[in-house]
CSV table of C-alpha atoms in Angstrom, one decimal:
chain,number,residue,atom,x,y,z
K,1422,MET,CA,40.7,37.1,21.5
K,1423,VAL,CA,38.7,34.4,23.1
K,1424,THR,CA,34.9,34.9,22.7
K,1425,ILE,CA,32.2,33.6,24.9
K,1426,ALA,CA,28.6,33.9,23.6
K,1427,VAL,CA,25.7,33.9,26.0
K,1428,ALA,CA,22.4,33.1,24.3
K,1429,GLY,CA,19.7,34.6,26.6
K,1430,ALA,CA,19.8,37.9,28.4
K,1431,SER,CA,17.5,37.2,31.3
K,1432,LEU,CA,18.5,36.3,34.8
K,1433,ALA,CA,20.6,33.1,34.1
K,1434,GLY,CA,22.4,34.6,31.1
K,1435,VAL,CA,23.2,37.9,32.9
K,1436,GLN,CA,24.4,36.1,35.9
K,1437,ALA,CA,26.6,33.9,33.8
K,1438,ALA,CA,28.1,37.0,32.2
K,1439,GLN,CA,28.6,38.7,35.5
K,1440,VAL,CA,30.3,35.7,37.0
K,1441,LEU,CA,32.5,35.2,33.9
K,1442,ARG,CA,33.8,38.7,34.4
K,1443,ARG,CA,34.2,38.3,38.1
K,1444,GLN,CA,36.2,35.2,37.6
K,1445,GLY,CA,38.6,37.2,35.5
K,1446,PHE,CA,37.4,36.3,31.9
K,1447,ASP,CA,38.7,39.3,29.9
K,1448,GLY,CA,37.8,38.2,26.4
K,1449,ARG,CA,34.9,39.2,24.2
K,1450,LEU,CA,31.5,38.5,25.9
K,1451,VAL,CA,28.5,38.6,23.5
K,1452,VAL,CA,25.1,38.6,25.2
K,1453,ILE,CA,22.1,37.8,22.9
K,1454,GLY,CA,18.5,38.5,24.0
K,1455,ASP,CA,15.4,38.4,21.9
K,1456,GLU,CA,13.6,41.1,23.9
K,1457,PRO,CA,14.4,44.7,23.1
K,1458,HIS,CA,14.6,45.7,26.7
K,1459,GLN,CA,17.6,46.0,28.9
K,1460,PRO,CA,17.6,42.8,31.1
K,1461,TYR,CA,15.0,43.0,33.9
K,1462,ASP,CA,13.7,41.0,36.8
K,1463,ARG,CA,10.5,39.0,36.2
K,1464,PRO,CA,9.0,38.1,39.6
K,1465,PRO,CA,7.6,41.6,40.2
K,1466,LEU,CA,5.7,41.5,36.9
K,1467,SER,CA,2.9,39.4,38.3
K,1468,LYS,CA,2.9,41.2,41.7
K,1469,GLU,CA,4.1,44.8,42.4
K,1470,TYR,CA,4.1,45.8,38.7
K,1471,LEU,CA,0.3,45.1,38.6
K,1472,THR,CA,-0.6,46.4,42.0
K,1473,ALA,CA,1.5,49.5,42.4
K,1474,ASP,CA,-0.2,52.9,41.9
K,1475,GLU,CA,2.6,53.7,39.4
K,1476,PRO,CA,4.6,50.8,38.0
K,1477,ASP,CA,8.3,51.6,38.2
K,1478,GLU,CA,10.1,50.0,35.3
K,1479,GLU,CA,13.5,51.4,36.3
K,1480,ARG,CA,13.4,49.3,39.4
K,1481,LEU,CA,12.9,46.2,37.3
K,1482,LYS,CA,16.2,46.4,35.7
K,1483,LEU,CA,18.7,43.8,36.7
K,1484,ARG,CA,21.3,45.6,38.7
K,1485,ALA,CA,24.3,43.8,37.2
K,1486,THR,CA,23.4,45.3,33.8
K,1487,ALA,CA,21.6,48.5,34.8
K,1488,ASP,CA,24.7,50.3,33.7
K,1489,PRO,CA,25.1,48.8,30.2
K,1490,ALA,CA,28.8,49.6,30.0
K,1491,ALA,CA,29.6,48.0,33.4
K,1492,LEU,CA,30.6,44.5,32.4
K,1493,ASP,CA,32.0,45.4,29.0
K,1494,LEU,CA,29.4,43.2,27.2
K,1495,ASP,CA,28.9,43.1,23.5
K,1496,TRP,CA,25.1,43.3,23.4
K,1497,ARG,CA,22.8,41.9,20.9
K,1498,LEU,CA,19.4,42.9,22.3
K,1499,GLY,CA,16.2,42.5,20.3
K,1500,ARG,CA,17.9,39.7,18.4
K,1501,ALA,CA,17.3,36.0,18.7
K,1502,ALA,CA,19.7,33.1,18.2
K,1503,VAL,CA,18.2,31.0,15.5
K,1504,SER,CA,20.7,28.2,15.0
K,1505,LEU,CA,23.8,26.6,16.5
K,1506,ASP,CA,26.6,25.0,14.5
K,1507,LEU,CA,28.5,22.9,17.1
K,1508,ALA,CA,31.2,21.7,14.7
K,1509,GLY,CA,31.8,25.2,13.5
K,1510,SER,CA,31.4,26.7,17.0
K,1511,THR,CA,29.1,29.4,15.6
K,1512,VAL,CA,25.7,30.9,16.6
K,1513,VAL,CA,23.6,32.5,13.9
K,1514,LEU,CA,21.2,35.3,14.8
K,1515,ASP,CA,17.9,36.2,13.2
K,1516,ASP,CA,19.5,39.0,11.2
K,1517,GLY,CA,22.0,36.6,9.7
K,1518,GLU,CA,25.0,37.6,11.9
K,1519,ALA,CA,27.2,34.6,12.7
K,1520,ILE,CA,29.0,34.7,16.0
K,1521,ALA,CA,32.0,32.4,16.3
K,1522,PHE,CA,32.6,31.4,19.9
K,1523,ASP,CA,35.1,29.6,22.0
K,1524,GLY,CA,32.5,28.9,24.7
K,1525,LEU,CA,28.7,29.2,24.7
K,1526,VAL,CA,26.2,29.6,27.5
K,1527,VAL,CA,22.7,28.4,26.5
K,1528,ALA,CA,20.2,30.4,28.6
K,1529,THR,CA,17.3,31.0,26.3
K,1530,GLY,CA,14.6,30.4,29.0
K,1531,ALA,CA,11.1,29.2,28.3
K,1532,SER,CA,7.9,30.6,26.8
K,1533,PRO,CA,4.3,30.3,27.9
K,1534,ARG,CA,2.2,27.4,26.7
K,1535,ARG,CA,-0.7,28.8,24.7
K,1536,LEU,CA,-4.3,27.9,24.0
K,1537,PRO,CA,-5.4,27.3,20.4
K,1538,GLY,CA,-6.0,30.6,18.7
K,1539,GLN,CA,-3.9,32.6,21.3
K,1540,ASP,CA,-1.8,35.3,19.6
K,1541,PRO,CA,0.0,37.6,22.0
K,1542,GLY,CA,0.5,40.1,19.2
K,1543,ALA,CA,-3.2,40.4,18.3
K,1544,GLU,CA,-4.7,43.9,18.3
K,1545,ALA,CA,-8.1,44.7,19.7
K,1546,GLY,CA,-11.0,45.2,17.2
K,1547,ASP,CA,-10.3,42.4,14.8
K,1548,GLY,CA,-13.5,40.8,15.8
K,1549,SER,CA,-11.9,37.7,17.4
K,1550,SER,CA,-11.1,37.0,21.0
K,1551,ALA,CA,-7.4,36.9,20.4
K,1552,ALA,CA,-6.8,40.4,21.7
K,1553,THR,CA,-8.3,39.6,25.0
K,1554,LEU,CA,-6.2,36.4,25.5
K,1555,LEU,CA,-3.1,37.5,27.5
K,1556,GLU,CA,-0.2,35.8,29.0
K,1557,LEU,CA,2.4,36.9,31.5
K,1558,ARG,CA,6.1,36.3,31.0
K,1559,THR,CA,7.7,39.4,29.6
K,1560,LEU,CA,7.6,43.1,30.4
K,1561,ASP,CA,5.5,43.7,27.3
K,1562,ASP,CA,3.0,41.1,28.5
K,1563,ALA,CA,2.8,42.8,31.9
K,1564,ARG,CA,2.3,46.2,30.2
K,1565,ARG,CA,-0.7,44.8,28.3
K,1566,LEU,CA,-2.3,43.3,31.4
K,1567,ARG,CA,-1.6,46.4,33.4
K,1568,ALA,CA,-3.1,48.5,30.6
K,1569,ALA,CA,-6.2,46.4,30.5
K,1570,ILE,CA,-6.8,46.7,34.3
K,1571,ASP,CA,-6.0,50.5,34.2
K,1572,GLY,CA,-8.4,50.8,31.2
K,1573,GLY,CA,-11.3,49.5,33.3
K,1574,ALA,CA,-11.4,45.7,32.8
K,1575,THR,CA,-13.7,44.5,35.6
K,1576,ARG,CA,-13.8,40.8,34.9
K,1577,ILE,CA,-10.7,38.6,34.4
K,1578,VAL,CA,-10.7,34.9,33.9
K,1579,VAL,CA,-7.4,33.3,34.7
K,1580,CYS,CA,-6.7,29.9,33.1
K,1581,GLY,CA,-4.2,28.0,35.2
K,1582,ALA,CA,-3.7,28.2,38.9
K,1583,GLY,CA,0.1,27.7,39.0
K,1584,PHE,CA,2.5,30.4,40.1
K,1585,ILE,CA,1.6,32.9,37.5
K,1586,GLY,CA,-2.1,32.3,37.5
K,1587,ALA,CA,-2.4,32.4,41.3
K,1588,GLU,CA,-0.3,35.6,41.5
K,1589,VAL,CA,-2.1,37.3,38.7
K,1590,ALA,CA,-5.4,36.4,40.3
K,1591,ALA,CA,-4.3,37.8,43.7
K,1592,SER,CA,-2.9,41.0,42.1
K,1593,ALA,CA,-6.1,41.5,40.0
K,1594,ARG,CA,-8.2,41.1,43.1
K,1595,GLN,CA,-6.1,43.7,44.9
K,1596,ARG,CA,-7.0,46.0,42.1
K,1597,GLY,CA,-10.7,45.4,42.6
K,1598,VAL,CA,-11.3,43.2,39.6
K,1599,ASP,CA,-13.7,40.3,39.6
K,1600,VAL,CA,-11.5,37.2,39.1
K,1601,THR,CA,-12.4,33.6,38.2
K,1602,LEU,CA,-9.4,31.2,38.6
K,1603,ILE,CA,-9.7,28.0,36.7
K,1604,ASP,CA,-7.5,24.9,36.7
K,1605,ALA,CA,-7.9,21.4,35.3
K,1606,ALA,CA,-6.1,19.9,38.4
K,1607,PRO,CA,-8.0,19.3,41.6
K,1608,ALA,CA,-6.0,21.9,43.5
K,1609,PRO,CA,-4.0,25.1,42.7
K,1610,MET,CA,-0.2,24.8,42.3
K,1611,ASP,CA,-0.7,21.1,42.1
K,1612,ARG,CA,2.6,20.5,40.3
K,1613,VAL,CA,4.7,21.8,43.2
K,1614,LEU,CA,2.6,21.5,46.4
K,1615,ASP,CA,0.9,18.6,48.2
K,1616,ARG,CA,-2.9,18.5,47.6
K,1617,GLU,CA,-3.9,19.8,51.0
K,1618,ALA,CA,-1.5,22.8,50.8
K,1619,GLY,CA,-2.9,23.4,47.3
K,1620,MET,CA,-6.4,23.5,48.7
K,1621,ALA,CA,-5.2,26.0,51.3
K,1622,VAL,CA,-4.2,28.2,48.4
K,1623,ALA,CA,-7.7,27.8,46.9
K,1624,ASP,CA,-9.2,28.7,50.3
K,1625,LEU,CA,-7.0,31.8,50.4
K,1626,HIS,CA,-8.2,33.0,47.0
K,1627,ARG,CA,-11.8,32.2,47.9
K,1628,ALA,CA,-11.5,34.2,51.2
K,1629,ASN,CA,-10.3,37.1,49.0
K,1630,GLY,CA,-13.3,36.9,46.7
K,1631,VAL,CA,-12.0,34.9,43.8
K,1632,ASP,CA,-14.3,32.4,42.1
K,1633,VAL,CA,-12.1,29.3,42.1
K,1634,ARG,CA,-13.1,26.5,39.8
K,1635,LEU,CA,-11.0,23.3,39.9
K,1636,GLY,CA,-11.0,20.1,37.9
K,1637,VAL,CA,-12.5,21.9,34.9
K,1638,LYS,CA,-11.0,22.7,31.5
K,1639,VAL,CA,-11.5,25.5,29.0
K,1640,THR,CA,-13.1,24.2,25.8
K,1641,GLU,CA,-13.5,27.4,24.0
K,1642,VAL,CA,-12.7,31.1,24.1
K,1643,ALA,CA,-15.0,33.0,21.8
K,1644,ALA,CA,-15.4,36.7,21.1
K,1645,GLY,CA,-17.8,38.3,23.6
K,1646,GLU,CA,-21.0,40.1,22.9
K,1647,ASP,CA,-20.6,43.1,20.6
K,1648,ARG,CA,-17.2,41.8,19.9
K,1649,ALA,CA,-15.9,43.1,23.2
K,1650,GLY,CA,-14.1,40.9,25.6
K,1651,ALA,CA,-14.4,37.1,25.5
K,1652,LEU,CA,-16.8,34.3,26.4
K,1653,VAL,CA,-15.0,31.4,28.0
K,1654,THR,CA,-16.7,28.0,27.9
K,1655,LEU,CA,-15.7,25.2,30.3
K,1656,ASP,CA,-16.1,21.5,29.9
K,1657,ASP,CA,-18.7,21.4,32.7
K,1658,GLY,CA,-20.9,23.6,30.5
K,1659,ALA,CA,-20.3,26.9,32.4
K,1660,GLU,CA,-19.9,30.1,30.4
K,1661,LEU,CA,-17.9,33.0,31.7
K,1662,ALA,CA,-17.9,36.5,30.3
K,1663,ALA,CA,-14.6,38.3,30.6
K,1664,ASP,CA,-13.0,41.5,29.6
K,1665,VAL,CA,-9.6,39.8,29.7
K,1666,VAL,CA,-8.5,36.2,29.8
K,1667,VAL,CA,-5.0,35.5,31.2
K,1668,VAL,CA,-3.5,32.1,30.3
K,1669,GLY,CA,-1.0,30.7,32.7
K,1670,ILE,CA,-0.8,27.0,31.9
K,1671,GLY,CA,3.0,26.5,32.2
K,1672,VAL,CA,5.9,27.1,29.9
K,1673,VAL,CA,8.0,25.2,27.4
K,1674,PRO,CA,11.7,25.6,27.1
K,1675,ASN,CA,13.0,27.6,24.2
K,1676,THR,CA,15.0,25.0,22.4
K,1677,ALA,CA,13.6,25.2,18.8
K,1678,TRP,CA,16.7,27.1,17.7
K,1679,LEU,CA,18.8,24.1,18.8
K,1680,ASP,CA,16.9,21.5,16.7
K,1681,GLY,CA,19.4,19.5,14.7
K,1682,SER,CA,22.4,21.1,16.5
K,1683,GLY,CA,23.5,17.8,18.0
K,1684,LEU,CA,22.7,18.9,21.6
K,1685,THR,CA,20.4,16.5,23.4
K,1686,ILE,CA,17.0,18.1,23.6
K,1687,ASP,CA,14.4,16.5,25.8
K,1688,ASP,CA,12.1,18.9,27.6
K,1689,GLY,CA,15.1,21.3,27.7
K,1690,VAL,CA,18.7,21.2,26.9
K,1691,VAL,CA,20.0,18.1,28.7
K,1692,THR,CA,23.4,18.5,30.3
K,1693,ASP,CA,25.6,16.4,32.5
K,1694,ALA,CA,25.7,16.9,36.3
K,1695,THR,CA,28.1,19.8,35.9
K,1696,THR,CA,25.8,21.8,33.4
K,1697,LEU,CA,27.9,20.8,30.4
K,1698,ALA,CA,25.8,20.2,27.3
K,1699,ALA,CA,28.6,19.5,24.9
K,1700,GLU,CA,32.3,20.4,24.6
K,1701,ARG,CA,32.6,24.1,25.5
K,1702,VAL,CA,28.8,24.5,25.8
K,1703,VAL,CA,26.9,24.9,29.1
K,1704,ALA,CA,23.3,25.5,29.8
K,1705,ALA,CA,21.5,27.2,32.7
K,1706,GLY,CA,18.1,28.5,33.9
K,1707,ASP,CA,14.7,27.5,32.7
K,1708,VAL,CA,15.9,25.9,29.5
K,1709,ALA,CA,18.4,23.5,31.2
K,1710,ARG,CA,17.7,20.0,32.4
K,1711,TRP,CA,20.4,18.2,34.4
K,1712,PRO,CA,20.8,15.3,36.8
K,1713,ASN,CA,20.8,16.8,40.3
K,1714,GLN,CA,23.0,14.4,42.3
K,1715,ARG,CA,21.5,15.7,45.6
K,1716,PHE,CA,18.2,14.1,44.6
K,1717,GLY,CA,19.4,10.7,43.3
K,1718,GLY,CA,20.6,12.1,40.0
K,1719,SER,CA,17.1,12.4,38.4
K,1720,LEU,CA,16.8,15.0,35.7
K,1721,MET,CA,15.5,18.3,36.9
K,1722,ARG,CA,14.4,21.4,35.1
K,1723,VAL,CA,13.8,24.2,37.5
K,1724,GLU,CA,11.8,27.2,36.6
K,1725,GLN,CA,12.7,29.3,39.5
K,1726,TRP,CA,14.3,32.7,40.1
K,1727,ASP,CA,17.0,31.6,42.5
K,1728,ASN,CA,17.9,28.6,40.4
K,1729,ALA,CA,18.5,30.9,37.4
K,1730,ILE,CA,21.1,32.9,39.5
K,1731,ASP,CA,22.7,29.8,41.0
K,1732,MET,CA,22.9,27.8,37.8
K,1733,GLY,CA,23.9,30.8,35.7
K,1734,GLY,CA,26.9,31.3,38.0
K,1735,HIS,CA,27.7,27.6,38.1
K,1736,ALA,CA,27.6,27.3,34.3
K,1737,ALA,CA,30.0,30.2,34.0
K,1738,ARG,CA,32.5,28.6,36.3
K,1739,ARG,CA,32.0,25.3,34.5
K,1740,LEU,CA,32.7,26.9,31.1
K,1741,LEU,CA,35.9,28.5,32.4
K,1742,ALA,CA,37.0,25.1,33.8
K,1743,GLU,CA,36.3,23.7,30.4
K,1744,LEU,CA,38.4,26.4,28.6
K,1745,ASP,CA,41.2,26.4,31.2
K,1746,GLY,CA,41.3,22.8,32.1
K,1747,GLY,CA,40.0,23.3,35.6
K,1748,GLN,CA,38.2,20.9,37.8
K,1749,PRO,CA,34.4,20.6,37.0
K,1750,GLU,CA,32.0,20.5,39.9
K,1751,PRO,CA,28.5,19.0,39.9
K,1752,PHE,CA,25.6,21.4,40.3
K,1753,ARG,CA,23.6,20.0,43.2
K,1754,PRO,CA,21.4,22.7,44.6
K,1755,VAL,CA,18.5,22.5,47.0
K,1756,PRO,CA,15.6,24.2,45.1
K,1757,TRP,CA,13.7,27.0,46.8
K,1758,PHE,CA,10.9,29.2,45.6
K,1759,TRP,CA,8.6,31.9,46.9
K,1760,SER,CA,5.2,33.1,45.8
K,1761,ASP,CA,3.5,36.2,47.2
K,1762,GLN,CA,-0.3,36.1,47.1
K,1763,TYR,CA,-2.3,38.7,49.1
K,1764,ASP,CA,-0.6,39.0,52.5
K,1765,ARG,CA,0.9,35.5,52.3
K,1766,LYS,CA,4.4,34.6,51.5
K,1767,ILE,CA,4.5,30.9,50.3
K,1768,GLN,CA,7.9,29.3,50.3
K,1769,LEU,CA,9.0,25.8,49.5
K,1770,ALA,CA,12.6,24.8,50.4
K,1771,GLY,CA,13.7,21.4,49.0
K,1772,VAL,CA,11.1,19.1,47.5
K,1773,VAL,CA,7.7,17.8,48.5
K,1774,GLY,CA,7.7,14.2,49.8
K,1775,PRO,CA,5.0,11.7,50.6
K,1776,HIS,CA,5.3,12.1,54.4
K,1777,ARG,CA,4.4,15.5,55.9
K,1778,GLU,CA,3.8,17.0,59.3
K,1779,ILE,CA,3.1,20.6,60.4
K,1780,VAL,CA,5.5,21.5,63.2
K,1781,GLN,CA,4.5,25.1,63.7
K,1782,GLY,CA,1.2,27.0,63.2
K,1783,THR,CA,-1.8,25.8,61.2
K,1784,MET,CA,-3.0,26.1,57.7
K,1785,ASP,CA,-6.2,27.8,58.9
K,1786,GLU,CA,-4.2,30.7,60.4
K,1787,GLY,CA,-2.2,30.9,57.2
K,1788,ARG,CA,1.2,30.9,59.0
K,1789,PHE,CA,2.8,27.5,59.3
K,1790,VAL,CA,5.8,25.3,58.7
K,1791,GLN,CA,5.2,21.9,57.2
K,1792,LEU,CA,8.0,19.3,56.8
K,1793,TYR,CA,8.3,16.7,54.1
K,1794,ALA,CA,10.1,13.4,54.2
K,1795,ASP,CA,10.8,11.1,51.3
K,1796,ASP,CA,9.8,7.4,50.8
K,1797,ASP,CA,12.7,6.4,53.2
K,1798,GLY,CA,11.6,8.9,55.9
K,1799,ARG,CA,14.4,11.2,55.1
K,1800,PHE,CA,13.8,15.0,55.6
K,1801,CYS,CA,13.6,16.5,52.0
K,1802,GLY,CA,11.8,19.8,52.2
K,1803,ALA,CA,9.6,22.3,54.1
K,1804,LEU,CA,6.7,24.4,53.0
K,1805,CYS,CA,6.5,27.7,54.9
K,1806,TRP,CA,3.7,30.2,54.9
K,1807,ASN,CA,4.6,33.6,56.3
K,1808,ARG,CA,7.7,31.9,57.9
K,1809,PRO,CA,10.5,33.1,55.7
K,1810,ARG,CA,13.3,32.5,58.2
K,1811,GLN,CA,12.3,28.9,58.7
K,1812,ALA,CA,12.2,28.4,54.9
K,1813,ILE,CA,15.8,29.4,54.6
K,1814,GLN,CA,16.9,27.4,57.6
K,1815,ALA,CA,15.0,24.4,56.1
K,1816,ARG,CA,16.9,24.8,52.8
K,1817,GLN,CA,20.2,24.8,54.7
K,1818,LEU,CA,19.1,21.7,56.7
K,1819,VAL,CA,18.3,19.8,53.4
K,1820,ALA,CA,21.7,20.9,52.0
K,1821,ASP,CA,23.4,19.6,55.1
K,1822,GLY,CA,21.5,16.3,55.0
K,1823,GLY,CA,19.7,17.0,58.3
K,1824,THR,CA,17.4,14.4,59.7
K,1825,LEU,CA,13.6,14.8,60.3
K,1826,ASP,CA,14.3,15.0,64.0
K,1827,ALA,CA,16.8,17.8,63.6
K,1828,ALA,CA,14.3,19.6,61.3
K,1829,ARG,CA,11.5,19.3,64.0
K,1830,GLU,CA,13.8,20.6,66.6
K,1831,ARG,CA,15.1,23.5,64.5
K,1832,LEU,CA,11.9,24.6,62.8
K,1833,GLY,CA,9.2,23.5,65.2
J,834,MET,CA,32.3,48.3,51.1
J,835,LYS,CA,29.2,49.6,52.9
J,836,VAL,CA,26.0,47.6,53.2
J,837,VAL,CA,22.8,49.5,52.7
J,838,VAL,CA,19.3,47.8,53.0
J,839,ASP,CA,16.2,49.4,51.6
J,840,PHE,CA,13.8,48.4,54.5
J,841,ASP,CA,10.8,49.4,52.4
J,842,LEU,CA,11.7,46.6,50.1
J,843,CYS,CA,13.0,44.1,52.6
J,844,GLU,CA,10.6,41.3,53.4
J,845,SER,CA,12.9,39.4,55.8
J,846,ASN,CA,13.3,36.4,53.5
J,847,ALA,CA,16.5,35.7,55.4
J,848,VAL,CA,18.4,34.6,52.2
J,849,CYS,CA,21.1,37.1,53.2
J,850,MET,CA,21.4,35.7,56.7
J,851,ASN,CA,22.0,32.2,55.4
J,852,ILE,CA,24.8,33.3,53.1
J,853,ALA,CA,26.5,35.9,55.3
J,854,PRO,CA,25.3,35.4,58.9
J,855,GLU,CA,28.2,37.6,60.1
J,856,VAL,CA,26.5,40.6,58.5
J,857,PHE,CA,22.8,39.9,58.4
J,858,GLU,CA,20.4,38.6,61.0
J,859,VAL,CA,16.7,38.1,60.8
J,860,ARG,CA,15.5,37.9,64.4
J,861,ASP,CA,12.4,36.4,66.1
J,862,ASP,CA,10.6,39.6,65.5
J,863,ASP,CA,11.0,38.9,61.7
J,864,PHE,CA,13.0,42.0,61.1
J,865,LEU,CA,16.4,42.1,59.5
J,866,TYR,CA,19.3,43.6,61.5
J,867,ILE,CA,22.6,44.5,59.9
J,868,LEU,CA,25.3,43.4,62.3
J,869,ASN,CA,28.2,44.9,60.4
J,870,GLU,CA,27.7,47.8,57.9
J,871,THR,CA,31.3,47.8,56.8
J,872,PRO,CA,32.3,44.2,56.5
J,873,GLU,CA,36.0,43.4,56.2
J,874,PRO,CA,37.3,42.3,52.7
J,875,ALA,CA,37.2,38.6,53.7
J,876,LEU,CA,33.4,38.8,53.8
J,877,HIS,CA,33.0,40.8,50.6
J,878,GLU,CA,32.3,37.9,48.3
J,879,LYS,CA,29.6,36.4,50.7
J,880,VAL,CA,28.0,39.9,51.0
J,881,ARG,CA,28.0,40.3,47.3
J,882,GLU,CA,26.3,36.9,46.8
J,883,ALA,CA,23.8,37.9,49.5
J,884,ALA,CA,22.9,41.1,47.6
J,885,GLU,CA,22.6,39.2,44.4
J,886,ARG,CA,20.4,36.5,45.8
J,887,CYS,CA,18.0,38.8,47.7
J,888,PRO,CA,14.6,38.1,46.0
J,889,LYS,CA,13.6,41.7,46.7
J,890,GLN,CA,16.9,43.2,45.5
J,891,ALA,CA,16.8,45.3,48.7
J,892,ILE,CA,20.5,45.2,49.5
J,893,THR,CA,22.9,47.7,47.9
J,894,LEU,CA,26.7,47.7,48.3
J,895,GLU,CA,28.4,51.0,48.1
J,896,GLY,CA,32.1,51.5,47.5
């Protein structure tokens, strides 16, 4: 029987498994995930999971696998892939099991970057600040943060004002917690937004009572007074007492298990334009880096929910083409993300470009559509605040190669 | 196939409309309208994709 192994049981891996079955793959399908939980959806962890009166973990489950028997998968949950033998077509798990495969989907995701001394497994009461240093990637992380807030944490320092940090700050404020949001960059979400839009995010948080501090770095996190909580020192000399510190300073792709495998590893598993990483091996989701032909073929690694679904499905079809001799197609999506903060829905369709213009609303009113054009004046993306329909229309326009004039007319 | 939307979850992201405009429409009032609750088989794949890609997982397909 033909075996396909899927390393990674989150969104990209599960979607790959689902599409493999839908495309008629009837061989053995082994899905390996290092978390003990049934596959679940991550975006609510920094939002509804923290703000709801009662968090509903049932609702988090990915629907494709909510019924564990549905896709006839051979599960390996709570088990990590630790090495890949390409020549021998075998994945080895942390308990020593070797899984021989005919095809492999690499979808092992990414892990949070950590501050020195940060240990997500630390227990309270050991006298260090480790137990107060949290991160937010997994359900267990979210449970810890939720428990801290439920348990009466009143002061939270959030290091990093990217997606996770900004959303955690907003959710914690909604729970009535005093929040300080710190970032080394001059504006929040600086890696994905233009500076002015980033400052609008800062204003949004300030208007909701967050102490936003930009352009500063954390130099030390020490145990707090009486060994409770933490004392955060910044490079401008400021000291902040906190019950909990949440670190959201980006992620690194989970590729350590592939070292020495022969796959090209460079800030992720590098694939060709069709998501193929090697013969009979594809990669998808946060761990994968590929040349997106729609944007000049530059290598992209996209840490977004929708991309995990899109790329997981594409990689599944690509793998079947590899096994059956079908025609490979390039993966050339238009990126799209959303972030919910307070009553704002922030969406970016396409990519930010050097030229920008607001064609509807204003940043001050928190409801606007801003178009972006690239160096050659070509329409390349749109940022929408509380304008979800326009965000989706913009995404389609970028996909269709629409002009800036067309975008103005359609979205203005 | 019957299309059911949980309107407590729906946030009118309009992802579904972009994938299956025959079935889903977000209008100027920013609310989602279901144009066809029982789409014909030719639309099933699109509708299934729309359900999968809904960021709020608000669309359920029955039958």
